[in-house]
Short mmCIF file of N, CA and C in Angstrom, two decimals:
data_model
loop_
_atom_site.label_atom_id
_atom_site.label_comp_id
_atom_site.label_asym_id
_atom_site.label_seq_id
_atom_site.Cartn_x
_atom_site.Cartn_y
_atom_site.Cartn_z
N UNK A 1 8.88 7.74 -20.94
CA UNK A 1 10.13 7.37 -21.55
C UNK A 1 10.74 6.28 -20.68
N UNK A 2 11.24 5.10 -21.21
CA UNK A 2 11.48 4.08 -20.83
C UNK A 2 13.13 4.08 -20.59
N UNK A 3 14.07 4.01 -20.08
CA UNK A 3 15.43 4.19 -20.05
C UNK A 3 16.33 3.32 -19.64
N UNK A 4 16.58 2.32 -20.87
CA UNK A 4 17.33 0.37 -20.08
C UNK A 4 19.34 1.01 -20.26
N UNK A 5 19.85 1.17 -19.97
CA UNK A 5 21.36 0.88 -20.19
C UNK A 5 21.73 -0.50 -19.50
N UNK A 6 23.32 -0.03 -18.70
CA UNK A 6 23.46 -1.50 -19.11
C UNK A 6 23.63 -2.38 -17.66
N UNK A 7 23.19 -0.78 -16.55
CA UNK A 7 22.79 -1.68 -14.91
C UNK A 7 21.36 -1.87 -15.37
N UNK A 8 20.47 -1.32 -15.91
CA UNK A 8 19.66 -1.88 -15.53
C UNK A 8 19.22 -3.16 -16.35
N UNK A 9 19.61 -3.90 -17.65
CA UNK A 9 19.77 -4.87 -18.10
C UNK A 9 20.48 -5.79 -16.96
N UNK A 10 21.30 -5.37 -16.74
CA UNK A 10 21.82 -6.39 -15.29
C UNK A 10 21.14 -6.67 -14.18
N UNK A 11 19.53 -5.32 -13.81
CA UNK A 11 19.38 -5.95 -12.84
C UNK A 11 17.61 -6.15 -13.00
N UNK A 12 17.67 -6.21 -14.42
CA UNK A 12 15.70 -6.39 -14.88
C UNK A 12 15.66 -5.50 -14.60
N UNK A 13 15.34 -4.04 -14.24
CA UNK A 13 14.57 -2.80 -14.09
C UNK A 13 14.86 -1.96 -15.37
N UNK A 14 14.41 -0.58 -15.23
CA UNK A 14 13.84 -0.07 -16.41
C UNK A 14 13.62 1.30 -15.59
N UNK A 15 14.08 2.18 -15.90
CA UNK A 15 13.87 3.50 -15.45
C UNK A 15 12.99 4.13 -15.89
N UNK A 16 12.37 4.97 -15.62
CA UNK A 16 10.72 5.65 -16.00
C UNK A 16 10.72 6.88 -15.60
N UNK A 17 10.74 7.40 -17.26
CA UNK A 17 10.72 9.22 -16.83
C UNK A 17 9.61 9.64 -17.55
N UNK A 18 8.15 9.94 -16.71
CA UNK A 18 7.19 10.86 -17.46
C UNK A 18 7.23 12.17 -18.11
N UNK A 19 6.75 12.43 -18.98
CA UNK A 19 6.86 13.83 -19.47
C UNK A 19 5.55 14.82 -18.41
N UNK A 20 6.93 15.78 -18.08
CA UNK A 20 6.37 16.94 -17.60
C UNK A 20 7.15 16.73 -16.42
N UNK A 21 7.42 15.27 -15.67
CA UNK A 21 8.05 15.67 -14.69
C UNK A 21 9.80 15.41 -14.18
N UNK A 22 10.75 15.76 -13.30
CA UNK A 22 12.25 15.73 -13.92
C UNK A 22 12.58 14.55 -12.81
N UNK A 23 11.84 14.08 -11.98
CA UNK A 23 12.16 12.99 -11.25
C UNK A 23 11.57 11.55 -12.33
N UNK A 24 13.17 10.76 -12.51
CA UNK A 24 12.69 9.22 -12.85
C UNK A 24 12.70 8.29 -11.53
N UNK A 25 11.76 7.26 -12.37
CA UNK A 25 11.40 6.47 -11.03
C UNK A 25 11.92 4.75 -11.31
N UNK A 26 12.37 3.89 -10.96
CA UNK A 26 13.24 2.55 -11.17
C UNK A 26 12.32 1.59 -10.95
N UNK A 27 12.06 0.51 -11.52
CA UNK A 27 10.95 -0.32 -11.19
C UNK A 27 11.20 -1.73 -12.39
N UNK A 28 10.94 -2.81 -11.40
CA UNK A 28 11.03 -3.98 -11.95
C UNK A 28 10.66 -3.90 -13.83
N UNK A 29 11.22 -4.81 -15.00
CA UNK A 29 10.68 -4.86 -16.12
C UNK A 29 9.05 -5.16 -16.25
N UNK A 30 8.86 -6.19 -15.50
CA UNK A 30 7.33 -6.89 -15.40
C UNK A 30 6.65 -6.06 -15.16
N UNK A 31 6.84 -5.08 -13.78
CA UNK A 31 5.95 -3.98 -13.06
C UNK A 31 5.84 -2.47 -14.24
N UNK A 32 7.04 -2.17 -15.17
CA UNK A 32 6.56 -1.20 -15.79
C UNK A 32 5.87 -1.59 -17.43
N UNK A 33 6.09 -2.87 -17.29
CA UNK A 33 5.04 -3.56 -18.60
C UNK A 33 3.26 -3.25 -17.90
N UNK A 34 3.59 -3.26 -16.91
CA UNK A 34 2.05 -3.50 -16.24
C UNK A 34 1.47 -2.40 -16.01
N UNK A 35 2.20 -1.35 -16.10
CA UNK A 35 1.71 -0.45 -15.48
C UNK A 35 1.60 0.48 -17.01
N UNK A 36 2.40 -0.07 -18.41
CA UNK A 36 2.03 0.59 -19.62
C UNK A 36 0.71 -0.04 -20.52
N UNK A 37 0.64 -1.17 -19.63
CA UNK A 37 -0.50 -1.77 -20.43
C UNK A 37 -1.88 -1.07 -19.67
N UNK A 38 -1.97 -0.69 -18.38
CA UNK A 38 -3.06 -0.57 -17.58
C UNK A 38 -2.77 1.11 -18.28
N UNK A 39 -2.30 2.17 -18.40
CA UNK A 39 -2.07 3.07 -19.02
C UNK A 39 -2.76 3.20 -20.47
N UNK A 40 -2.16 2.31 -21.37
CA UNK A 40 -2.71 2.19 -22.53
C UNK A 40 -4.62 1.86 -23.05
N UNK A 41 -4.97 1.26 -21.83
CA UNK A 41 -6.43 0.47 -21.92
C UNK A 41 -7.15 1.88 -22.16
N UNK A 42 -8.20 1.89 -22.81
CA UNK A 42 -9.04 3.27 -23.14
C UNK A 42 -9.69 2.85 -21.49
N UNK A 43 -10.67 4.25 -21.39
CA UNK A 43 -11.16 4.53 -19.60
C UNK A 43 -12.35 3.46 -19.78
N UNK A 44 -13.16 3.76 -21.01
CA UNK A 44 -14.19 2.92 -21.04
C UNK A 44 -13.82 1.37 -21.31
N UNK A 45 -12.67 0.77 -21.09
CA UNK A 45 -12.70 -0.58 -21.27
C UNK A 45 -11.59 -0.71 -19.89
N UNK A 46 -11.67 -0.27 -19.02
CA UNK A 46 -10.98 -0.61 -17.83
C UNK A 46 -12.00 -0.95 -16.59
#
């Protein structure tokens, strides 16, 4: 789950809350694009 209000529009980041766990984690826009695309790739094409 991706979570923008309106600091983090102010400061490019993007909060990141996985399911299952209750800690979110804050991280640049670019860095959690990167890290949903490397996520998304099937195992056999990584």
């Amino acid at each position: 789950l991706l979570v923008v209000g309106k600091r983090e529009a102010e400061e490019g980041t993007v909060a990141v809350r996985t399911l299952g766990e209750k800690e979110q984690r804050f991280m640049p826009l670019a860095e959690a694009i990167a890290m949903l695309k490397a996520e998304a790739t099937p195992p056999d094409l990584r």
